[in-house]
Amino acid sequence: QVQLVESGGGLVQAGASLRLSCAASGRTFSSYVMGWFRQAPGKEREFVVGISWSGSFAYYADSVKGRFTISRDNAKNTVYLQMNSLKPEDTAVYYCAAGTQIVVDHSRYDYWGQGTQVTVSS
């Protein structure tokens, strides 16, 4: 199995940047596609971005395209989410997840981290 732990969240003003990290345990990390999801209070969990096992392909939600960048370092068992030009509507708990395919349906992912809070003030 894979354990995932997110970090890097915080409280920032609109327009600021944050970089989230997701550290994975286990030697099978590189065999999974990785994704970031977010969930605001009272809302459904939302797909943000997914990245292939090699890091050569990524798929972004329209709401973050051009502002967020995903990357992974398989040697460090870590995936990153660089978030620029943050908006108040980006406020949510951000989760990293591991699965077999890059899909927008959160139920298709096998492993989840505990989440890290991102709050963007106006």
Short mmCIF file of N, CA, C and O in Angstrom, two decimals:
data_model
loop_
_atom_site.label_atom_id
_atom_site.label_comp_id
_atom_site.label_asym_id
_atom_site.label_seq_id
_atom_site.Cartn_x
_atom_site.Cartn_y
_atom_site.Cartn_z
N GLN A 1 0.82 -1.18 0.00
CA GLN A 1 0.00 0.00 0.00
C GLN A 1 0.87 1.25 0.00
O GLN A 1 2.08 1.18 0.21
N VAL A 2 0.22 2.37 -0.25
CA VAL A 2 0.89 3.66 -0.33
C VAL A 2 0.28 4.60 0.70
O VAL A 2 -0.94 4.72 0.80
N GLN A 3 1.13 5.28 1.45
CA GLN A 3 0.70 6.33 2.35
C GLN A 3 1.10 7.68 1.77
O GLN A 3 2.22 7.84 1.31
N LEU A 4 0.19 8.64 1.82
CA LEU A 4 0.40 9.96 1.26
C LEU A 4 0.21 11.01 2.33
O LEU A 4 -0.76 10.96 3.09
N VAL A 5 1.12 11.98 2.40
CA VAL A 5 1.05 13.06 3.38
C VAL A 5 1.27 14.38 2.67
O VAL A 5 2.34 14.61 2.11
N GLU A 6 0.27 15.27 2.73
CA GLU A 6 0.38 16.58 2.11
C GLU A 6 0.95 17.59 3.09
O GLU A 6 0.79 17.46 4.30
N SER A 7 1.57 18.62 2.54
CA SER A 7 2.07 19.73 3.34
C SER A 7 2.17 20.96 2.45
O SER A 7 2.10 20.87 1.23
N GLY A 8 2.34 22.12 3.07
CA GLY A 8 2.57 23.35 2.34
C GLY A 8 1.40 24.31 2.28
O GLY A 8 1.53 25.41 1.74
N GLY A 9 0.26 23.92 2.81
CA GLY A 9 -0.89 24.80 2.81
C GLY A 9 -0.71 25.95 3.79
O GLY A 9 0.22 25.99 4.59
N GLY A 10 -1.62 26.92 3.70
CA GLY A 10 -1.54 28.06 4.57
C GLY A 10 -2.55 29.12 4.20
O GLY A 10 -3.41 28.91 3.35
N LEU A 11 -2.42 30.27 4.85
CA LEU A 11 -3.29 31.42 4.61
C LEU A 11 -2.51 32.47 3.83
O LEU A 11 -1.46 32.94 4.30
N VAL A 12 -3.02 32.84 2.66
CA VAL A 12 -2.36 33.84 1.81
C VAL A 12 -3.39 34.79 1.25
O VAL A 12 -4.60 34.53 1.27
N GLN A 13 -2.92 35.91 0.73
CA GLN A 13 -3.78 36.87 0.06
C GLN A 13 -3.94 36.52 -1.41
O GLN A 13 -3.10 35.84 -2.00
N ALA A 14 -5.02 36.99 -2.00
CA ALA A 14 -5.25 36.79 -3.42
C ALA A 14 -4.06 37.29 -4.23
O ALA A 14 -3.50 38.35 -3.95
N GLY A 15 -3.66 36.50 -5.23
CA GLY A 15 -2.53 36.83 -6.05
C GLY A 15 -1.23 36.20 -5.61
O GLY A 15 -0.25 36.21 -6.37
N ALA A 16 -1.20 35.65 -4.41
CA ALA A 16 0.01 35.04 -3.87
C ALA A 16 0.19 33.63 -4.43
O ALA A 16 -0.64 33.11 -5.16
N SER A 17 1.30 33.01 -4.04
CA SER A 17 1.64 31.67 -4.50
C SER A 17 1.89 30.74 -3.32
O SER A 17 2.31 31.18 -2.25
N LEU A 18 1.63 29.48 -3.53
CA LEU A 18 1.95 28.42 -2.58
C LEU A 18 2.42 27.20 -3.35
O LEU A 18 2.01 26.99 -4.49
N ARG A 19 3.26 26.41 -2.73
CA ARG A 19 3.65 25.13 -3.29
C ARG A 19 3.29 24.03 -2.31
O ARG A 19 3.79 24.00 -1.18
N LEU A 20 2.44 23.12 -2.75
CA LEU A 20 2.06 21.98 -1.95
C LEU A 20 2.95 20.79 -2.29
O LEU A 20 3.37 20.63 -3.43
N SER A 21 3.21 19.98 -1.29
CA SER A 21 3.99 18.76 -1.49
C SER A 21 3.19 17.57 -1.00
O SER A 21 2.41 17.69 -0.05
N CYS A 22 3.39 16.45 -1.63
CA CYS A 22 2.77 15.20 -1.23
C CYS A 22 3.85 14.14 -1.18
O CYS A 22 4.38 13.74 -2.23
N ALA A 23 4.20 13.72 0.02
CA ALA A 23 5.23 12.71 0.21
C ALA A 23 4.59 11.34 0.31
O ALA A 23 3.64 11.15 1.08
N ALA A 24 5.10 10.40 -0.45
CA ALA A 24 4.55 9.05 -0.49
C ALA A 24 5.53 8.05 0.09
O ALA A 24 6.75 8.17 -0.08
N SER A 25 4.99 7.06 0.77
CA SER A 25 5.79 5.96 1.27
C SER A 25 5.67 4.77 0.33
O SER A 25 4.73 4.69 -0.47
N GLY A 26 6.60 3.85 0.43
CA GLY A 26 6.55 2.66 -0.38
C GLY A 26 7.40 2.76 -1.63
O GLY A 26 7.66 3.85 -2.14
N ARG A 27 7.78 1.61 -2.13
CA ARG A 27 8.65 1.55 -3.30
C ARG A 27 7.89 1.52 -4.62
O ARG A 27 8.51 1.50 -5.68
N THR A 28 6.56 1.53 -4.56
CA THR A 28 5.74 1.44 -5.76
C THR A 28 5.18 2.78 -6.21
O THR A 28 4.33 2.83 -7.09
N PHE A 29 5.66 3.88 -5.64
CA PHE A 29 5.14 5.20 -5.95
C PHE A 29 5.16 5.50 -7.44
O PHE A 29 4.20 6.04 -8.00
N SER A 30 6.24 5.17 -8.12
CA SER A 30 6.41 5.53 -9.52
C SER A 30 5.45 4.80 -10.45
O SER A 30 5.30 5.19 -11.60
N SER A 31 4.80 3.76 -9.99
CA SER A 31 3.88 3.00 -10.82
C SER A 31 2.48 3.59 -10.85
O SER A 31 1.64 3.13 -11.62
N TYR A 32 2.22 4.61 -10.05
CA TYR A 32 0.90 5.23 -9.96
C TYR A 32 0.86 6.57 -10.69
O TYR A 32 1.84 7.31 -10.71
N VAL A 33 -0.31 6.84 -11.25
CA VAL A 33 -0.59 8.22 -11.62
C VAL A 33 -0.99 8.95 -10.35
O VAL A 33 -1.53 8.35 -9.41
N MET A 34 -0.73 10.24 -10.31
CA MET A 34 -1.03 11.04 -9.13
C MET A 34 -1.97 12.17 -9.49
O MET A 34 -1.92 12.71 -10.60
N GLY A 35 -2.81 12.52 -8.56
CA GLY A 35 -3.73 13.61 -8.78
C GLY A 35 -3.88 14.48 -7.55
O GLY A 35 -3.58 14.06 -6.43
N TRP A 36 -4.30 15.71 -7.78
CA TRP A 36 -4.67 16.62 -6.71
C TRP A 36 -6.16 16.92 -6.82
O TRP A 36 -6.67 17.20 -7.92
N PHE A 37 -6.84 16.86 -5.69
CA PHE A 37 -8.23 17.22 -5.57
C PHE A 37 -8.37 18.28 -4.49
O PHE A 37 -7.47 18.46 -3.67
N ARG A 38 -9.50 18.95 -4.49
CA ARG A 38 -9.77 19.91 -3.43
C ARG A 38 -11.24 19.86 -3.06
O ARG A 38 -12.09 19.50 -3.87
N GLN A 39 -11.51 20.23 -1.82
CA GLN A 39 -12.88 20.21 -1.34
C GLN A 39 -13.11 21.37 -0.39
O GLN A 39 -12.44 21.49 0.63
N ALA A 40 -14.05 22.21 -0.74
CA ALA A 40 -14.46 23.33 0.10
C ALA A 40 -15.65 22.91 0.95
O ALA A 40 -16.39 21.99 0.58
N PRO A 41 -15.88 23.55 2.09
CA PRO A 41 -17.01 23.19 2.95
C PRO A 41 -18.33 23.24 2.20
O PRO A 41 -18.63 24.21 1.50
N GLY A 42 -19.11 22.18 2.31
CA GLY A 42 -20.41 22.11 1.67
C GLY A 42 -20.38 21.82 0.19
O GLY A 42 -21.44 21.81 -0.45
N LYS A 43 -19.21 21.57 -0.37
CA LYS A 43 -19.09 21.30 -1.80
C LYS A 43 -18.51 19.91 -2.04
O LYS A 43 -17.90 19.31 -1.16
N GLU A 44 -18.71 19.41 -3.25
CA GLU A 44 -18.18 18.11 -3.62
C GLU A 44 -16.68 18.20 -3.85
O GLU A 44 -16.14 19.26 -4.16
N ARG A 45 -16.02 17.06 -3.71
CA ARG A 45 -14.60 17.00 -3.99
C ARG A 45 -14.37 17.24 -5.48
O ARG A 45 -15.01 16.62 -6.33
N GLU A 46 -13.43 18.11 -5.80
CA GLU A 46 -13.22 18.59 -7.15
C GLU A 46 -11.85 18.20 -7.66
O GLU A 46 -10.84 18.39 -6.98
N PHE A 47 -11.81 17.68 -8.88
CA PHE A 47 -10.54 17.36 -9.53
C PHE A 47 -9.80 18.64 -9.87
O PHE A 47 -10.38 19.59 -10.39
N VAL A 48 -8.50 18.65 -9.60
CA VAL A 48 -7.66 19.80 -9.90
C VAL A 48 -6.70 19.48 -11.05
O VAL A 48 -6.68 20.18 -12.06
N VAL A 49 -5.91 18.43 -10.89
CA VAL A 49 -4.93 18.05 -11.91
C VAL A 49 -4.45 16.64 -11.66
O VAL A 49 -4.42 16.17 -10.52
N GLY A 50 -4.07 15.95 -12.74
CA GLY A 50 -3.47 14.64 -12.65
C GLY A 50 -2.19 14.59 -13.46
O GLY A 50 -2.02 15.36 -14.41
N ILE A 51 -1.29 13.69 -13.09
CA ILE A 51 -0.01 13.56 -13.78
C ILE A 51 0.30 12.09 -13.98
O ILE A 51 0.04 11.26 -13.11
N SER A 52 0.87 11.76 -15.14
CA SER A 52 1.20 10.39 -15.46
C SER A 52 2.34 9.89 -14.59
O SER A 52 3.04 10.67 -13.93
N TRP A 53 2.56 8.59 -14.62
CA TRP A 53 3.60 7.99 -13.78
C TRP A 53 4.99 8.50 -14.14
O TRP A 53 5.87 8.60 -13.26
N SER A 54 5.22 8.84 -15.40
CA SER A 54 6.52 9.33 -15.84
C SER A 54 6.68 10.83 -15.66
O SER A 54 7.79 11.35 -15.75
N GLY A 55 5.57 11.52 -15.42
CA GLY A 55 5.60 12.97 -15.33
C GLY A 55 5.56 13.67 -16.66
O GLY A 55 5.64 14.91 -16.71
N SER A 56 5.41 12.93 -17.76
CA SER A 56 5.44 13.51 -19.09
C SER A 56 4.11 14.09 -19.54
O SER A 56 4.07 14.85 -20.51
N PHE A 57 3.04 13.74 -18.87
CA PHE A 57 1.71 14.21 -19.24
C PHE A 57 0.95 14.65 -18.02
O PHE A 57 0.98 13.98 -16.98
N ALA A 58 0.26 15.75 -18.15
CA ALA A 58 -0.60 16.25 -17.08
C ALA A 58 -1.89 16.77 -17.66
O ALA A 58 -1.92 17.27 -18.79
N TYR A 59 -2.95 16.66 -16.90
CA TYR A 59 -4.26 17.14 -17.31
C TYR A 59 -4.82 18.03 -16.22
O TYR A 59 -4.95 17.60 -15.07
N TYR A 60 -5.17 19.26 -16.58
CA TYR A 60 -5.61 20.26 -15.62
C TYR A 60 -7.08 20.59 -15.78
O TYR A 60 -7.61 20.65 -16.89
N ALA A 61 -7.73 20.84 -14.66
CA ALA A 61 -9.07 21.39 -14.70
C ALA A 61 -9.00 22.80 -15.28
O ALA A 61 -8.03 23.53 -15.08
N ASP A 62 -10.05 23.18 -16.01
CA ASP A 62 -10.06 24.50 -16.63
C ASP A 62 -9.91 25.62 -15.61
O ASP A 62 -9.34 26.67 -15.91
N SER A 63 -10.40 25.41 -14.41
CA SER A 63 -10.38 26.44 -13.40
C SER A 63 -8.97 26.80 -12.92
O SER A 63 -8.77 27.88 -12.36
N VAL A 64 -8.00 25.91 -13.12
CA VAL A 64 -6.65 26.15 -12.64
C VAL A 64 -5.62 26.20 -13.76
O VAL A 64 -4.45 26.53 -13.50
N LYS A 65 -6.01 25.88 -14.97
CA LYS A 65 -5.08 25.85 -16.09
C LYS A 65 -4.43 27.22 -16.28
O LYS A 65 -5.11 28.24 -16.32
N GLY A 66 -3.12 27.22 -16.41
CA GLY A 66 -2.37 28.45 -16.56
C GLY A 66 -1.92 29.06 -15.26
O GLY A 66 -1.07 29.96 -15.27
N ARG A 67 -2.46 28.60 -14.14
CA ARG A 67 -2.08 29.11 -12.82
C ARG A 67 -1.37 28.06 -11.97
O ARG A 67 -0.47 28.40 -11.21
N PHE A 68 -1.79 26.81 -12.09
CA PHE A 68 -1.22 25.72 -11.29
C PHE A 68 -0.33 24.84 -12.16
O PHE A 68 -0.60 24.66 -13.36
N THR A 69 0.70 24.29 -11.56
CA THR A 69 1.60 23.38 -12.25
C THR A 69 1.90 22.18 -11.37
O THR A 69 2.31 22.35 -10.22
N ILE A 70 1.70 20.98 -11.89
CA ILE A 70 2.00 19.77 -11.16
C ILE A 70 3.33 19.20 -11.65
O ILE A 70 3.67 19.33 -12.83
N SER A 71 4.06 18.58 -10.75
CA SER A 71 5.29 17.90 -11.11
C SER A 71 5.51 16.76 -10.12
O SER A 71 4.89 16.72 -9.06
N ARG A 72 6.37 15.84 -10.48
CA ARG A 72 6.68 14.74 -9.57
C ARG A 72 8.15 14.39 -9.66
O ARG A 72 8.79 14.52 -10.70
N ASP A 73 8.67 13.93 -8.54
CA ASP A 73 10.04 13.48 -8.44
C ASP A 73 9.98 12.07 -7.87
O ASP A 73 9.87 11.89 -6.66
N ASN A 74 10.04 11.09 -8.75
CA ASN A 74 9.88 9.71 -8.31
C ASN A 74 11.03 9.26 -7.41
O ASN A 74 10.83 8.40 -6.55
N ALA A 75 12.21 9.81 -7.61
CA ALA A 75 13.35 9.46 -6.77
C ALA A 75 13.12 9.89 -5.33
O ALA A 75 13.63 9.26 -4.40
N LYS A 76 12.35 10.95 -5.13
CA LYS A 76 12.03 11.45 -3.79
C LYS A 76 10.64 11.02 -3.33
O LYS A 76 10.22 11.40 -2.24
N ASN A 77 9.94 10.25 -4.16
CA ASN A 77 8.58 9.82 -3.84
C ASN A 77 7.69 11.01 -3.48
O ASN A 77 6.93 10.96 -2.50
N THR A 78 7.77 12.05 -4.28
CA THR A 78 7.07 13.29 -3.96
C THR A 78 6.42 13.88 -5.21
O THR A 78 7.02 13.87 -6.29
N VAL A 79 5.22 14.39 -5.06
CA VAL A 79 4.54 15.13 -6.10
C VAL A 79 4.27 16.54 -5.57
O VAL A 79 4.01 16.72 -4.38
N TYR A 80 4.34 17.53 -6.45
CA TYR A 80 4.21 18.92 -6.06
C TYR A 80 3.06 19.58 -6.82
O TYR A 80 2.71 19.19 -7.92
N LEU A 81 2.52 20.60 -6.21
CA LEU A 81 1.53 21.44 -6.87
C LEU A 81 1.93 22.89 -6.63
O LEU A 81 1.78 23.40 -5.51
N GLN A 82 2.45 23.53 -7.66
CA GLN A 82 2.77 24.95 -7.60
C GLN A 82 1.54 25.74 -7.96
O GLN A 82 1.00 25.60 -9.06
N MET A 83 1.09 26.59 -7.06
CA MET A 83 -0.13 27.36 -7.25
C MET A 83 0.23 28.84 -7.28
O MET A 83 0.73 29.39 -6.30
N ASN A 84 -0.02 29.47 -8.41
CA ASN A 84 0.24 30.89 -8.58
C ASN A 84 -1.07 31.64 -8.81
O ASN A 84 -2.09 31.06 -9.17
N SER A 85 -1.02 32.94 -8.61
CA SER A 85 -2.18 33.80 -8.83
C SER A 85 -3.42 33.25 -8.13
O SER A 85 -4.50 33.14 -8.71
N LEU A 86 -3.26 32.92 -6.87
CA LEU A 86 -4.35 32.31 -6.12
C LEU A 86 -5.53 33.25 -5.98
O LEU A 86 -5.38 34.47 -5.85
N LYS A 87 -6.71 32.66 -6.01
CA LYS A 87 -7.97 33.38 -5.91
C LYS A 87 -8.74 32.88 -4.69
O LYS A 87 -8.55 31.75 -4.25
N PRO A 88 -9.64 33.70 -4.16
CA PRO A 88 -10.44 33.24 -3.02
C PRO A 88 -11.19 31.94 -3.30
O PRO A 88 -11.36 31.13 -2.39
N GLU A 89 -11.62 31.74 -4.53
CA GLU A 89 -12.33 30.51 -4.87
C GLU A 89 -11.44 29.27 -4.88
O GLU A 89 -11.94 28.15 -5.02
N ASP A 90 -10.13 29.45 -4.73
CA ASP A 90 -9.22 28.32 -4.57
C ASP A 90 -9.20 27.79 -3.14
O ASP A 90 -8.57 26.76 -2.88
N THR A 91 -9.84 28.49 -2.22
CA THR A 91 -9.86 28.08 -0.83
C THR A 91 -10.52 26.71 -0.68
O THR A 91 -11.65 26.51 -1.11
N ALA A 92 -9.79 25.77 -0.08
CA ALA A 92 -10.28 24.41 0.08
C ALA A 92 -9.23 23.60 0.82
O ALA A 92 -8.11 24.05 1.04
N VAL A 93 -9.62 22.40 1.21
CA VAL A 93 -8.66 21.40 1.65
C VAL A 93 -8.16 20.68 0.41
O VAL A 93 -8.97 20.18 -0.39
N TYR A 94 -6.86 20.62 0.24
CA TYR A 94 -6.27 19.99 -0.93
C TYR A 94 -5.75 18.61 -0.57
O TYR A 94 -5.04 18.44 0.42
N TYR A 95 -6.12 17.63 -1.38
CA TYR A 95 -5.75 16.25 -1.17
C TYR A 95 -4.94 15.73 -2.36
O TYR A 95 -5.27 16.03 -3.51
N CYS A 96 -3.93 14.96 -2.08
CA CYS A 96 -3.27 14.22 -3.15
C CYS A 96 -3.78 12.79 -3.16
O CYS A 96 -4.23 12.26 -2.13
N ALA A 97 -3.76 12.17 -4.32
CA ALA A 97 -4.31 10.84 -4.48
C ALA A 97 -3.49 10.06 -5.49
O ALA A 97 -2.86 10.64 -6.38
N ALA A 98 -3.52 8.75 -5.36
CA ALA A 98 -2.81 7.85 -6.28
C ALA A 98 -3.81 6.89 -6.90
O ALA A 98 -4.69 6.36 -6.21
N GLY A 99 -3.67 6.64 -8.19
CA GLY A 99 -4.56 5.75 -8.88
C GLY A 99 -3.90 5.11 -10.08
O GLY A 99 -2.67 5.19 -10.25
N THR A 100 -4.71 4.47 -10.91
CA THR A 100 -4.19 3.77 -12.08
C THR A 100 -4.36 4.56 -13.37
O THR A 100 -3.68 4.28 -14.35
N GLN A 101 -5.27 5.52 -13.38
CA GLN A 101 -5.50 6.36 -14.55
C GLN A 101 -5.82 7.77 -14.12
O GLN A 101 -6.33 7.99 -13.02
N ILE A 102 -5.54 8.72 -14.99
CA ILE A 102 -5.89 10.11 -14.72
C ILE A 102 -7.35 10.30 -15.09
O ILE A 102 -7.71 10.35 -16.27
N VAL A 103 -8.19 10.38 -14.08
CA VAL A 103 -9.62 10.58 -14.27
C VAL A 103 -10.09 11.64 -13.29
O VAL A 103 -9.44 11.91 -12.27
N VAL A 104 -11.22 12.25 -13.58
CA VAL A 104 -11.73 13.32 -12.74
C VAL A 104 -12.58 12.79 -11.59
O VAL A 104 -12.86 13.53 -10.64
N ASP A 105 -12.99 11.54 -11.64
CA ASP A 105 -13.83 10.94 -10.62
C ASP A 105 -12.97 10.52 -9.43
O ASP A 105 -12.13 9.63 -9.55
N HIS A 106 -13.20 11.13 -8.27
CA HIS A 106 -12.37 10.85 -7.11
C HIS A 106 -12.48 9.41 -6.63
O HIS A 106 -11.55 8.88 -6.02
N SER A 107 -13.62 8.76 -6.91
CA SER A 107 -13.81 7.39 -6.47
C SER A 107 -12.91 6.40 -7.20
O SER A 107 -12.79 5.26 -6.77
N ARG A 108 -12.29 6.81 -8.27
CA ARG A 108 -11.42 5.94 -9.06
C ARG A 108 -9.98 5.92 -8.53
O ARG A 108 -9.15 5.16 -9.06
N TYR A 109 -9.67 6.71 -7.54
CA TYR A 109 -8.33 6.73 -6.97
C TYR A 109 -8.26 5.84 -5.75
O TYR A 109 -9.21 5.74 -4.98
N ASP A 110 -7.12 5.20 -5.56
CA ASP A 110 -6.98 4.14 -4.57
C ASP A 110 -6.46 4.62 -3.22
O ASP A 110 -6.81 4.05 -2.18
N TYR A 111 -5.61 5.63 -3.20
CA TYR A 111 -4.98 6.09 -1.98
C TYR A 111 -5.11 7.60 -1.86
O TYR A 111 -5.03 8.32 -2.85
N TRP A 112 -5.26 8.06 -0.61
CA TRP A 112 -5.49 9.47 -0.33
C TRP A 112 -4.67 9.94 0.85
O TRP A 112 -4.44 9.20 1.81
N GLY A 113 -4.22 11.19 0.78
CA GLY A 113 -3.60 11.83 1.92
C GLY A 113 -4.64 12.43 2.84
O GLY A 113 -5.85 12.39 2.57
N GLN A 114 -4.19 13.00 3.95
CA GLN A 114 -5.10 13.57 4.94
C GLN A 114 -5.56 14.97 4.58
O GLN A 114 -6.51 15.48 5.17
N GLY A 115 -4.90 15.62 3.64
CA GLY A 115 -5.29 16.94 3.20
C GLY A 115 -4.51 18.05 3.87
O GLY A 115 -4.02 17.90 4.99
N THR A 116 -4.40 19.17 3.18
CA THR A 116 -3.78 20.37 3.72
C THR A 116 -4.65 21.57 3.35
O THR A 116 -5.12 21.69 2.23
N GLN A 117 -4.88 22.45 4.32
CA GLN A 117 -5.79 23.57 4.14
C GLN A 117 -5.11 24.72 3.39
O GLN A 117 -4.02 25.15 3.76
N VAL A 118 -5.78 25.21 2.36
CA VAL A 118 -5.36 26.40 1.64
C VAL A 118 -6.47 27.43 1.76
O VAL A 118 -7.61 27.17 1.39
N THR A 119 -6.14 28.59 2.30
CA THR A 119 -7.11 29.67 2.46
C THR A 119 -6.57 30.91 1.76
O THR A 119 -5.46 31.36 2.06
N VAL A 120 -7.37 31.47 0.87
CA VAL A 120 -6.99 32.65 0.11
C VAL A 120 -7.95 33.77 0.45
O VAL A 120 -9.15 33.67 0.18
N SER A 121 -7.44 34.83 1.03
CA SER A 121 -8.26 35.96 1.42
C SER A 121 -8.33 36.97 0.29
O SER A 121 -7.41 37.10 -0.52
N SER A 122 -9.44 37.71 0.23
CA SER A 122 -9.64 38.70 -0.81
C SER A 122 -9.06 40.04 -0.43
O SER A 122 -8.67 40.27 0.73
#
